[in-house]
CSV table of C-alpha atoms in Angstrom, one decimal:
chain,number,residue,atom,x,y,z
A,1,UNK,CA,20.1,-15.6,-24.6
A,2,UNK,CA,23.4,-14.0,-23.7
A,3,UNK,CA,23.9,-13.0,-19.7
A,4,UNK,CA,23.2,-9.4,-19.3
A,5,UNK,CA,24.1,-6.6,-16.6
A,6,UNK,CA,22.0,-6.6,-14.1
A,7,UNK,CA,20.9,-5.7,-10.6
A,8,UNK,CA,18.0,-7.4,-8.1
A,9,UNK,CA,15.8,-4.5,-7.0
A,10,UNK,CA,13.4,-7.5,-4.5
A,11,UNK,CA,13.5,-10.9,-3.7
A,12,UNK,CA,10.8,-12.6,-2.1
A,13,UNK,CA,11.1,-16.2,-1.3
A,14,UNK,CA,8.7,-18.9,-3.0
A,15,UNK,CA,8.5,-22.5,-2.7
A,16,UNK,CA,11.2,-24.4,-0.4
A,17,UNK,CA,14.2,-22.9,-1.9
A,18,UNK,CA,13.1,-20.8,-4.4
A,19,UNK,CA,12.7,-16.9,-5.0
A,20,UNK,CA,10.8,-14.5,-7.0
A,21,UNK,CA,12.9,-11.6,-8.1
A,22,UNK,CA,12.5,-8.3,-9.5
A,23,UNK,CA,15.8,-7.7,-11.8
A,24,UNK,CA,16.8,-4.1,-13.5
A,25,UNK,CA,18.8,-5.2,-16.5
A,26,UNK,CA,20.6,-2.6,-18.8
A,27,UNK,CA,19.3,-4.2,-21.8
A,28,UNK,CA,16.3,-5.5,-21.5
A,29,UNK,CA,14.3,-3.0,-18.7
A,30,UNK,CA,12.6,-4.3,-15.7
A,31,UNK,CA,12.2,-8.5,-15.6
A,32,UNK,CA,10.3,-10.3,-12.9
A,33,UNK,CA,11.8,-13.7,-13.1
A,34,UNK,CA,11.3,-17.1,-11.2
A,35,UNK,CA,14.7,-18.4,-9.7
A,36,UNK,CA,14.7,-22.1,-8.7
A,37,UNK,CA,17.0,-22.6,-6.0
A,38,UNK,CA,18.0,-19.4,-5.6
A,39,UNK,CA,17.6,-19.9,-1.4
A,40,UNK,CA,19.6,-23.5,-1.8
A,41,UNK,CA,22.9,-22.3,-0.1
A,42,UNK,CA,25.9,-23.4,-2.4
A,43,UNK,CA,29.3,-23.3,-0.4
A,44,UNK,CA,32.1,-20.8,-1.3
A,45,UNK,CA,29.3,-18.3,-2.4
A,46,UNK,CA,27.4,-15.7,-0.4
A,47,UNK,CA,23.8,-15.2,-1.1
A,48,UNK,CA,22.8,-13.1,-3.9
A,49,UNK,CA,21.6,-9.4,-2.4
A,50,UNK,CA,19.9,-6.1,-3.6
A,51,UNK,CA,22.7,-3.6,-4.7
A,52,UNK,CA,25.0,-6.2,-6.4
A,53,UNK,CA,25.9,-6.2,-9.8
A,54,UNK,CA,25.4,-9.6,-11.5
A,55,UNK,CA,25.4,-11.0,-14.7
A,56,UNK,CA,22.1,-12.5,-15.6
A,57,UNK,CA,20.2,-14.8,-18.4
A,58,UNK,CA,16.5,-16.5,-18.8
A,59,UNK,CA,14.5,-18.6,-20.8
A,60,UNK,CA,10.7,-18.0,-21.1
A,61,UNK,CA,8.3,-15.8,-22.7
A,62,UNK,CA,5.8,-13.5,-21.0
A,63,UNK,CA,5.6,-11.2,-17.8
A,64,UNK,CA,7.3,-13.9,-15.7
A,65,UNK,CA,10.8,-15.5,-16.7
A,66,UNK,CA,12.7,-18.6,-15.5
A,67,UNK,CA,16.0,-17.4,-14.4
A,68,UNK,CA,18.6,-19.5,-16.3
A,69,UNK,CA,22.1,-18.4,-14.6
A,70,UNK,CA,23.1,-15.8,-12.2
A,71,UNK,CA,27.1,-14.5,-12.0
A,72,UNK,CA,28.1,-11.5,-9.7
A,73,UNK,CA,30.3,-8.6,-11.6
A,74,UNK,CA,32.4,-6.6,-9.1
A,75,UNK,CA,32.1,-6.3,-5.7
A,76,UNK,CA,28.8,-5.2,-4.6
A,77,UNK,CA,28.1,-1.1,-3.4
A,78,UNK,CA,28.2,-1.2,0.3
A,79,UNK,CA,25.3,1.3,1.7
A,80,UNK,CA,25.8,2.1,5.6
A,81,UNK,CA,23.7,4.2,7.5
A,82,UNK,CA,21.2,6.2,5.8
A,83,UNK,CA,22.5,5.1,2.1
A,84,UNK,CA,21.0,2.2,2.8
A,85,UNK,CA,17.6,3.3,3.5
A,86,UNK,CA,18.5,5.9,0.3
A,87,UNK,CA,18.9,2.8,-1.7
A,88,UNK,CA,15.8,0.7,-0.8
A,89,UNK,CA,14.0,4.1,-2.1
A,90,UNK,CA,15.3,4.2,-4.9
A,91,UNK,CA,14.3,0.3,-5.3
A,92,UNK,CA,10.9,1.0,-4.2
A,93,UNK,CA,10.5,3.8,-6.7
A,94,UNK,CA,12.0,1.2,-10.2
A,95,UNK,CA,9.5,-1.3,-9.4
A,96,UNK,CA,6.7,1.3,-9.1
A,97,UNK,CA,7.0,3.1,-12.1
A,98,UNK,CA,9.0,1.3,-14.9
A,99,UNK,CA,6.8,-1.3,-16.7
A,100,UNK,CA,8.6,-4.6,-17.4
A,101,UNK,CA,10.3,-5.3,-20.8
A,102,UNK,CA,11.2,-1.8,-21.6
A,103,UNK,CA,15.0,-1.4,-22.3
A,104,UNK,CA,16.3,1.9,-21.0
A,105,UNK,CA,19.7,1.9,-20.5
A,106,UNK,CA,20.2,5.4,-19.3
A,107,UNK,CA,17.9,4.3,-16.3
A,108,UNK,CA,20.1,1.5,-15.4
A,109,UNK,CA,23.2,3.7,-16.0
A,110,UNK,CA,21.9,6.5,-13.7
A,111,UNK,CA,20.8,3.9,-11.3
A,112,UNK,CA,24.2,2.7,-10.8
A,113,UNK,CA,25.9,6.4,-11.0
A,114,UNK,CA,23.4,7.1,-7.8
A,115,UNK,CA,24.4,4.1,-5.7
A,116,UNK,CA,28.3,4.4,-6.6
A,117,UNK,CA,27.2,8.1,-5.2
A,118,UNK,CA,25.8,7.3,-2.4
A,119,UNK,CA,28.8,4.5,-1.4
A,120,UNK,CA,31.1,7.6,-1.5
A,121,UNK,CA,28.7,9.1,1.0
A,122,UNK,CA,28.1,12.2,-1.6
A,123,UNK,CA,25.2,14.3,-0.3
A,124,UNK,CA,22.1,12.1,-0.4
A,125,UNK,CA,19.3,14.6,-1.2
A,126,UNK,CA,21.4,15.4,-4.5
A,127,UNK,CA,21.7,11.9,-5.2
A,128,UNK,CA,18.3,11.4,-4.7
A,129,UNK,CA,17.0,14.0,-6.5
A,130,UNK,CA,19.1,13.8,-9.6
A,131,UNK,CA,18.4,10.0,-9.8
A,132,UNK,CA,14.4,11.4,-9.5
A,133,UNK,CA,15.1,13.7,-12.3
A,134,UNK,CA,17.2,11.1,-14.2
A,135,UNK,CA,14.3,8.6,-14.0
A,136,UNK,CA,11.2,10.7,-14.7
A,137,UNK,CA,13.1,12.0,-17.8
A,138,UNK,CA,13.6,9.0,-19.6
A,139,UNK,CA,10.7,7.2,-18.5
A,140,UNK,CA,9.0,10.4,-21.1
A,141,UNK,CA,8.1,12.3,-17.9
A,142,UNK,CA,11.0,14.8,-18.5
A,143,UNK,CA,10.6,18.3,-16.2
A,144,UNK,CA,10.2,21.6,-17.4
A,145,UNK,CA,12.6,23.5,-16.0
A,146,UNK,CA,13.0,26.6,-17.9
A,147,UNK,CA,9.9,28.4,-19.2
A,148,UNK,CA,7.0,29.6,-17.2
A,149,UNK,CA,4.6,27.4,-18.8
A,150,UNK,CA,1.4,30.0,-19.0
A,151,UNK,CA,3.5,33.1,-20.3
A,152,UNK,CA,6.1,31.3,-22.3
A,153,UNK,CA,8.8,33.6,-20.9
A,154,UNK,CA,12.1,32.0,-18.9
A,155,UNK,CA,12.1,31.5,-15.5
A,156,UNK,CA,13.6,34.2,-13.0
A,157,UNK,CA,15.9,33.8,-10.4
A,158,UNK,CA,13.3,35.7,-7.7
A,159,UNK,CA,10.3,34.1,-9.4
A,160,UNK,CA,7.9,32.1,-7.1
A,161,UNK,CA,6.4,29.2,-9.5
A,162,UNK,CA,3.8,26.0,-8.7
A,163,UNK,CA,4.9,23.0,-10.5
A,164,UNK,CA,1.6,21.3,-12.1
A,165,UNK,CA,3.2,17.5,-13.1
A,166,UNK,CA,1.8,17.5,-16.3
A,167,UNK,CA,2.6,20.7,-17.5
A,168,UNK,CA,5.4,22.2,-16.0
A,169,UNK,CA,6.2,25.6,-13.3
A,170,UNK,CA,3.7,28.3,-13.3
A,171,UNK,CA,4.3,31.8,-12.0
A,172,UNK,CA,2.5,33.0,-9.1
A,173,UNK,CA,2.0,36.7,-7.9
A,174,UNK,CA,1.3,38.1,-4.3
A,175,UNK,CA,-0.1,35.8,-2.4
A,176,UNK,CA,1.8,32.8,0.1
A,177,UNK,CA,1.0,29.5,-1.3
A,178,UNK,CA,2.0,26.1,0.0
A,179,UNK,CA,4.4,23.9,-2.4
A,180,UNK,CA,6.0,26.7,-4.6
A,181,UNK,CA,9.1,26.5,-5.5
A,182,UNK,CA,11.8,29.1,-6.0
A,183,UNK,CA,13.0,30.1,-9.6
A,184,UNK,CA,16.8,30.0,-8.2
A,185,UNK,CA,15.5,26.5,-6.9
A,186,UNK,CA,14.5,25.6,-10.7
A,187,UNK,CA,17.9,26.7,-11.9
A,188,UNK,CA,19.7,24.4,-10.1
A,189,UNK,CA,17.7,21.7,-10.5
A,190,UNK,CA,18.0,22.4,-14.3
A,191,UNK,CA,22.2,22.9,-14.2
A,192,UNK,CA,22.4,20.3,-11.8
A,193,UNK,CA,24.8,22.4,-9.6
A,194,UNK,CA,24.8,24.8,-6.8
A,195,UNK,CA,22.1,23.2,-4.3
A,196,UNK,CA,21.8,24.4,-1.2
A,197,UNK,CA,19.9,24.0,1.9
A,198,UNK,CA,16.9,25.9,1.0
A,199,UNK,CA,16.6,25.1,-2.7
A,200,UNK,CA,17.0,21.1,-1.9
A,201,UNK,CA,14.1,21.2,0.7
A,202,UNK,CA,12.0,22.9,-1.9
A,203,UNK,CA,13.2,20.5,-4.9
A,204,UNK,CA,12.6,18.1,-2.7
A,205,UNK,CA,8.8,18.9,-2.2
A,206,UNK,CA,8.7,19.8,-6.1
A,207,UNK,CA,9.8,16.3,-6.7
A,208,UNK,CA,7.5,14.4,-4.2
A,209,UNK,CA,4.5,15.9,-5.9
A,210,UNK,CA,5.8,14.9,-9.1
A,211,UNK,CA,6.1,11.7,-8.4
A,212,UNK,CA,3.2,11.2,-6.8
A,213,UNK,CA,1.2,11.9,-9.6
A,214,UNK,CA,3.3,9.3,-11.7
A,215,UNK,CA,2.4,6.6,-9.1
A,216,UNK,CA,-1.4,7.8,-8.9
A,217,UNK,CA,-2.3,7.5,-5.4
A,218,UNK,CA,-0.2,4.1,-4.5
A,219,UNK,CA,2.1,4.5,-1.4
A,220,UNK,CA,5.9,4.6,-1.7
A,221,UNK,CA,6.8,2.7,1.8
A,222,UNK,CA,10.5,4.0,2.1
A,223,UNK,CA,9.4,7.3,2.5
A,224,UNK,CA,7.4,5.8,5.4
A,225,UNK,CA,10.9,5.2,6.9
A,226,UNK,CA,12.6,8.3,6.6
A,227,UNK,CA,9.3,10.0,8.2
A,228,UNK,CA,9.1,7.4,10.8
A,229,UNK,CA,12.8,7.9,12.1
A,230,UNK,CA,11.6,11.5,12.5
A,231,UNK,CA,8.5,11.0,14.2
A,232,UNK,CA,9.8,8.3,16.8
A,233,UNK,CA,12.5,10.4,17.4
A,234,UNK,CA,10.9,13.8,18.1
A,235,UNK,CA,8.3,12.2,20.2
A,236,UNK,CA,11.1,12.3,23.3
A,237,UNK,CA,13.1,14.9,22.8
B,1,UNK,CA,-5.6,-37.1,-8.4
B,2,UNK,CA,-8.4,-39.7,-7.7
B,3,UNK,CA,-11.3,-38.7,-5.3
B,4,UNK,CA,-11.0,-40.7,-2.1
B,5,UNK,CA,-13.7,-38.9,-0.3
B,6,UNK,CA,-14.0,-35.3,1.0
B,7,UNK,CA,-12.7,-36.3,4.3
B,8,UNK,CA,-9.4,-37.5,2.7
B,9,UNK,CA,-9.0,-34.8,0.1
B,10,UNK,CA,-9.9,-32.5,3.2
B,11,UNK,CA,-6.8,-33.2,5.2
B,12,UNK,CA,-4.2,-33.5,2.2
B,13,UNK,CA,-5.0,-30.4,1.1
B,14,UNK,CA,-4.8,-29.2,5.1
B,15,UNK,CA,-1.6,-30.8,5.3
B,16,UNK,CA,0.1,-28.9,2.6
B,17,UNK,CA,0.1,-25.5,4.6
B,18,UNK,CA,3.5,-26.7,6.2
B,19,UNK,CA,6.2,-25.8,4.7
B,20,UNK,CA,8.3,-27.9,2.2
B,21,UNK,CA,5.0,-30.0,2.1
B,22,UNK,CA,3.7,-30.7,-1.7
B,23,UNK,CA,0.8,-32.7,-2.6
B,24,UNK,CA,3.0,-36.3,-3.2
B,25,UNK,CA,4.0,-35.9,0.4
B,26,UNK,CA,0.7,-34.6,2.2
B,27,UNK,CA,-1.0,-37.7,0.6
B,28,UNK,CA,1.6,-39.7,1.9
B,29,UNK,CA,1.6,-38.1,5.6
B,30,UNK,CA,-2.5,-39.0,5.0
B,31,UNK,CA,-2.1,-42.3,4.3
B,32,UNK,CA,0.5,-43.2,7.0
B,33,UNK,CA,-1.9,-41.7,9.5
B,34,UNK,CA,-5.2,-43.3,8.1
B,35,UNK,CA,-3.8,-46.9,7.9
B,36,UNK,CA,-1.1,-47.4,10.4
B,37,UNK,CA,-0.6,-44.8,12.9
B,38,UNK,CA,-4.2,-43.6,13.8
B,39,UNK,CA,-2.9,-43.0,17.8
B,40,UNK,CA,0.2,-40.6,16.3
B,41,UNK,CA,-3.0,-38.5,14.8
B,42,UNK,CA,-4.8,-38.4,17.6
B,43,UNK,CA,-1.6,-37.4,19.8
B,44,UNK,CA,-0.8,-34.9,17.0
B,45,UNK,CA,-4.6,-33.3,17.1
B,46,UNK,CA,-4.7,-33.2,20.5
B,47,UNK,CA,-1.0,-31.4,20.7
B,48,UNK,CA,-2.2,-28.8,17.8
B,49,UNK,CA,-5.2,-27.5,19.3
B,50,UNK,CA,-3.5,-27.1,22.9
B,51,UNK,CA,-0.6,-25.3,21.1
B,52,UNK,CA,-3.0,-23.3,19.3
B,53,UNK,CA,-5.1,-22.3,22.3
B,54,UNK,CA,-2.0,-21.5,24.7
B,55,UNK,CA,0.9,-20.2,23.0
B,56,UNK,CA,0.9,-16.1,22.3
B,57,UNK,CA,3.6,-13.8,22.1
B,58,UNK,CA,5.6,-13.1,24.7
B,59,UNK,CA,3.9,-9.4,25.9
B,60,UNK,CA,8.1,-8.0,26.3
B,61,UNK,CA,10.4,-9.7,23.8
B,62,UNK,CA,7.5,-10.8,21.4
B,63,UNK,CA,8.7,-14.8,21.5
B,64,UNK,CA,6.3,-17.5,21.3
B,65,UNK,CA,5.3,-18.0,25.0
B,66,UNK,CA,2.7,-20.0,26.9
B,67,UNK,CA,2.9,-17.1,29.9
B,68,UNK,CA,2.0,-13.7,29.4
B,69,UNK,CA,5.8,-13.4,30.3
B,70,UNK,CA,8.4,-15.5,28.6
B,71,UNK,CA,10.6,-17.8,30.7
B,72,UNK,CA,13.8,-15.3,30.2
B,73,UNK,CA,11.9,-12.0,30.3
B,74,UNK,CA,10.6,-13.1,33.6
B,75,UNK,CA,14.1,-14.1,34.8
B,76,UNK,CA,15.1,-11.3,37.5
B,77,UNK,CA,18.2,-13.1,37.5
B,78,UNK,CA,19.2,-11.9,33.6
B,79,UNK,CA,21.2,-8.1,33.1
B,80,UNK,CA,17.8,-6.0,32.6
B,81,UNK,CA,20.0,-3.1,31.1
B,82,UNK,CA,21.3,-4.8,27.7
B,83,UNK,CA,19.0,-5.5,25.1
B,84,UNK,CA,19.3,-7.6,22.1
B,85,UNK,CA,17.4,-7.2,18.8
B,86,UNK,CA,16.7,-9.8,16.5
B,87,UNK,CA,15.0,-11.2,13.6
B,88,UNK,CA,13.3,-14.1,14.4
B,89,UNK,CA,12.5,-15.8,17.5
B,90,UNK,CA,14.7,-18.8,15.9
B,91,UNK,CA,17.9,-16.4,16.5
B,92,UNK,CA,16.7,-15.8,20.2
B,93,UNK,CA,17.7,-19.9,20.3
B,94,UNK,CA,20.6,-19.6,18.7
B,95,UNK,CA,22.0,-17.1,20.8
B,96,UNK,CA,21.1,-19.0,23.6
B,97,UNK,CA,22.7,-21.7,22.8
B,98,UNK,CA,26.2,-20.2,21.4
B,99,UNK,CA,26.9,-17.6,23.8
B,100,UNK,CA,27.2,-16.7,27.6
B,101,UNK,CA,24.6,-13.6,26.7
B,102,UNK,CA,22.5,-12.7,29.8
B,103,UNK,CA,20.3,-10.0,28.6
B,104,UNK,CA,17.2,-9.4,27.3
B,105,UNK,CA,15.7,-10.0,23.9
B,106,UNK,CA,13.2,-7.5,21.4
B,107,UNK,CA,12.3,-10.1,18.9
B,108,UNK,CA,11.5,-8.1,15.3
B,109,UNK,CA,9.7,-11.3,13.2
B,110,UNK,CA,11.3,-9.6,10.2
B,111,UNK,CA,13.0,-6.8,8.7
B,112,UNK,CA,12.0,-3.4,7.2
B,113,UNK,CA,11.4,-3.9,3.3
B,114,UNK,CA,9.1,-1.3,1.9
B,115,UNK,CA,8.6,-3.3,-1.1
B,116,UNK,CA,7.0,-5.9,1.0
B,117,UNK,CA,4.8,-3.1,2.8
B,118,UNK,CA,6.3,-3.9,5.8
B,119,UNK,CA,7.2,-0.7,7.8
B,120,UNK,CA,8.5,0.2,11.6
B,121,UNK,CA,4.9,-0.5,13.0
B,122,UNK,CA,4.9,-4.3,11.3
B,123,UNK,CA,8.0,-5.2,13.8
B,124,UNK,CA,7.0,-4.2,16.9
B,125,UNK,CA,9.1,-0.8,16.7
B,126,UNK,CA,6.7,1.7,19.1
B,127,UNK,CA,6.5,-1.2,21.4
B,128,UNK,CA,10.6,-1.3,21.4
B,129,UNK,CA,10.6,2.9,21.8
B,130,UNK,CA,8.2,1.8,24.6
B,131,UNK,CA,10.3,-0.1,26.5
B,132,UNK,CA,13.4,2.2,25.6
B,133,UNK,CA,11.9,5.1,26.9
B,134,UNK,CA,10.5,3.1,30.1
B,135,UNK,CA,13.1,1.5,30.8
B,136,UNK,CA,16.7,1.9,32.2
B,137,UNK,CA,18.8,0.1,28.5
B,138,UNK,CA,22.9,0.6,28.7
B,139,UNK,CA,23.5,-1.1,25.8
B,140,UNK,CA,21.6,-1.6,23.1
B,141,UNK,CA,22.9,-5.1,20.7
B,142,UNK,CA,22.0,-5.3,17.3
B,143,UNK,CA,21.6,-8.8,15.8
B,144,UNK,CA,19.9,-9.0,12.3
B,145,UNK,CA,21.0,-10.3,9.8
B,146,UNK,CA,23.9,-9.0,7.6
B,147,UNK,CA,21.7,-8.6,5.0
B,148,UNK,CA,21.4,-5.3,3.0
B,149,UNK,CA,17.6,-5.3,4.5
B,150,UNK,CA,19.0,-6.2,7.8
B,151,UNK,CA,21.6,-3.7,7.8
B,152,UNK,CA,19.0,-1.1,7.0
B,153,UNK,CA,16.8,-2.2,10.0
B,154,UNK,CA,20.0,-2.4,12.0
B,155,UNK,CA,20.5,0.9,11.2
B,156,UNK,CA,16.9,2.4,11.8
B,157,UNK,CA,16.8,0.9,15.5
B,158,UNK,CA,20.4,2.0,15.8
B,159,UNK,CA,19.5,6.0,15.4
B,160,UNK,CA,16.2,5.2,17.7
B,161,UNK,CA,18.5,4.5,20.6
B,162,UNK,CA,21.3,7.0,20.1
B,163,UNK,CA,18.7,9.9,20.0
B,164,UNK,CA,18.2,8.2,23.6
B,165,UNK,CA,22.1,8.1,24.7
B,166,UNK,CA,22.0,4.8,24.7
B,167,UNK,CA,25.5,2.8,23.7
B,168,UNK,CA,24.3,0.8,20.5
B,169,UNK,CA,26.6,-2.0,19.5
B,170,UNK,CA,26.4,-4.4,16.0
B,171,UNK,CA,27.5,-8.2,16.0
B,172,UNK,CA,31.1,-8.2,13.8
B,173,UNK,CA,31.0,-9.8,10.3
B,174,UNK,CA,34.1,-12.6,9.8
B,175,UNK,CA,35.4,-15.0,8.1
B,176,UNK,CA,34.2,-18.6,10.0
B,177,UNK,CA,36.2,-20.0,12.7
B,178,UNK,CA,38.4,-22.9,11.3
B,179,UNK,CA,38.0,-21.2,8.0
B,180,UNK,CA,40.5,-20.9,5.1
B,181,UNK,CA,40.6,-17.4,3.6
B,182,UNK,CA,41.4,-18.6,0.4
B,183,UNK,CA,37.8,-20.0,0.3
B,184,UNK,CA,36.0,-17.7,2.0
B,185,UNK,CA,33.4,-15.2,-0.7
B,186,UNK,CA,34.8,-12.2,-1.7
B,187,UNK,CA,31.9,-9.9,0.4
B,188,UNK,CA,32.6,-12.0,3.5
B,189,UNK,CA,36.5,-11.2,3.3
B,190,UNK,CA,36.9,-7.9,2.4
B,191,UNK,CA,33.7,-7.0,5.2
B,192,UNK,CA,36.4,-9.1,7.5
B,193,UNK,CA,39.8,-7.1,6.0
B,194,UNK,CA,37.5,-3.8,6.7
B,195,UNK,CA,36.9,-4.4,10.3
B,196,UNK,CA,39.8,-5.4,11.4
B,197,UNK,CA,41.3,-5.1,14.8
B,198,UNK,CA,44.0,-3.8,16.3
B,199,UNK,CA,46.3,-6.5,18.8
């Protein structure tokens, strides 16, 4: 088969020198592959790392590949700081809902777009959040972000809505609910423009339950982090 | 492979739990103990089961220690103000041996990978907030590896200790001593061209 663009989403070492790896291709969706010494270090090249774009081919049939050659593209994105833990999320979250075998391009391509954004040090809950929206859309979970779902009618600005996963925003009346999200905080989400502080925190929220349905009850670890640097940290001060 | 008895089968198969040990060599190790080195297998029994009884983690740095305290966290002599994280206890070693570094050491037996399932409480990090908290630490030295998964863990620790003032520092990433840079990888030299230093 030809080589094709690629990244590694998770390695974990088998055998002596070899690895298993989880690979995001453009053309060819998510591939688990076997990569015989992959561990083995060759001089002159560094080892091959998570946020890298490569070149990649197999051989093989099946859920598990052999990995037949390995090339890096450009330089790889360079996540400092809290990009980096950004990026592990986002890793966590392509091997725990896309199903192997599935060509999407437009996941791959947002998947770069996110990690080029986050290199530049762009605001990460946007990133985030778009690359969420990005992914649940072409994986046929697309949000519904512009009519209340029970009257049919579009949603306002001052509205206060629920977002049910598998349906889409419904309007609520009167009472102070827990996990409602704004109409003004729809909008943006929708144009993609014009976050702010308040409508990111309750996009964010929006989007965690989302996705959580999707991943039916299984854990995503990285958000373990982000929580955990919290937690340790206001336990002194 | 031909039955030789359970006893025989018993201890390849044992013998294949060490690393870079496949079946052709286990039955070779088996052999070589059965039929010409029968004292080496005793010594080597003996040995295992001692080791296995006595060594635990060091209660501080989490190194493999025979003493509730290891050899350099009970050292009043070391600096008891700069502490250095690492991966594996094999780095403590290294470190040892390459530099003049009289610290202490918080030894991580990994690095954060969520994929993995391995979190903050899998490398020891409330027992490091611990001894952050408890202790006087100036400096706080951060030695994983440069590794997009160490870099990440580099950096989780690295916020822990400034939200305590304490001065964090990161080991530099450079091209080799005795290198040439025209065959040095691409990452390694443009991390180097980035971090340059001012003479």
């Amino acid at each position: 088969m030809e080589l094709t663009s690629a990244f590694i989403l998770h390695q974990r070492p088998y055998r002596e020198t070899s690895s298993l790896v989880d690979a995001l291709t453009r053309d060819h969706g998510r591939v688990s592959l076997v990569a015989r010494g992959l561990r083995q270090t060759k001089k002159r090249s560094s080892p091959i790392q998570i946020f890298q774009p490569l070149w990649l081919s197999w051989y093989g049939h099946g859920d598990l590949v052999t990995l037949s050659q390995i090339e890096k593209d450009e330089p790889g994105y360079r996540l400092l700081g809290n990009a980096s833990l950004c990026g592990l999320y986002m890793n966590e979250l392509l091997v725990k809902l896309l199903p192997v075998h599935e060509a999407e391009p437009d996941i791959f391509d947002a998947y770069r777009q996110a990690l080029s954004s986050l290199q530049q040090n762009n605001n990460e809950q946007i990133t985030l959040r778009l690359f969420e929206k990005a992914l649940l859309s072409h994986l046929g979970y697309g949000l519904a972000l512009t009519v209340d779902v029970e009257s049919g009618e579009g949603i306002e600005d001052d509205g206060i809505y629920i977002y049910h996963p598998d349906s889409g925003p419904h309007r609520v009346f009167g009472q102070r609910l827990q996990n409602t999200v704004s109409g003004r905080s729809l909008r943006h989400l929708e144009q993609e423009t014009g976050f702010d502080e308040l409508s990111l925190k309750e996009i964010k929220h929006m989007m965690r339950s989302v996705i959580n349905y999707y991943l039916g009850g299984r854990p995503l670890h990285s958000r373990q982090l982000f929580a955990g640097l919290n937690q340790f940290n206001t336990k002194t001060n | 492979m031909a039955k030789l008895g359970p006893s025989i089968d018993e201890l390849i198969s044992a013998l294949r739990c060490l690393p870079g040990v496949g079946p052709k060599s286990a039955q070779r190790m088996t052999f070589h103990l059965l039929e010409r080195n029968r004292d080496g297998g005793q010594r080597l029994v003996q040995a295992l089961s001692h080791a296995l009884d006595n060594v635990k983690h060091c209660k501080r740095c989490r190194i493999l220690s025979e003493t509730e305290l290891c050899s350099r966290c009970d050292d009043h002599r070391r600096q008891q103000d700069v502490l250095c994280i690492v991966e594996m206890p094999s780095d403590v070693l290294a470190i040892e041996q390459a530099t003049q570094y009289q610290g202490q050491y918080f030894v991580l037996s990994g690095h954060l990978s969520p994929l993995d399932g391995i979190g903050p409480d899998a490398l020891g990090i409330p027992k490091l907030i611990d001894w952050l908290d408890k202790n006087i630490i100036e400096e706080v030295i951060l030695a994983t590896n440069p590794t997009v998964e160490g870099e990440a863990t580099a950096h989780f620790i690295g916020e822990l200790a400034r939200a305590r003032n304490i001065k964090v520092s990161r080991l530099a990433h450079g091209i080799p001593l005795g290198g040439e840079l025209e065959f040095i990888d691409s990452s390694t030299l443009s991390h180097a061209f980035s971090g340059r230093e001012s003479l």
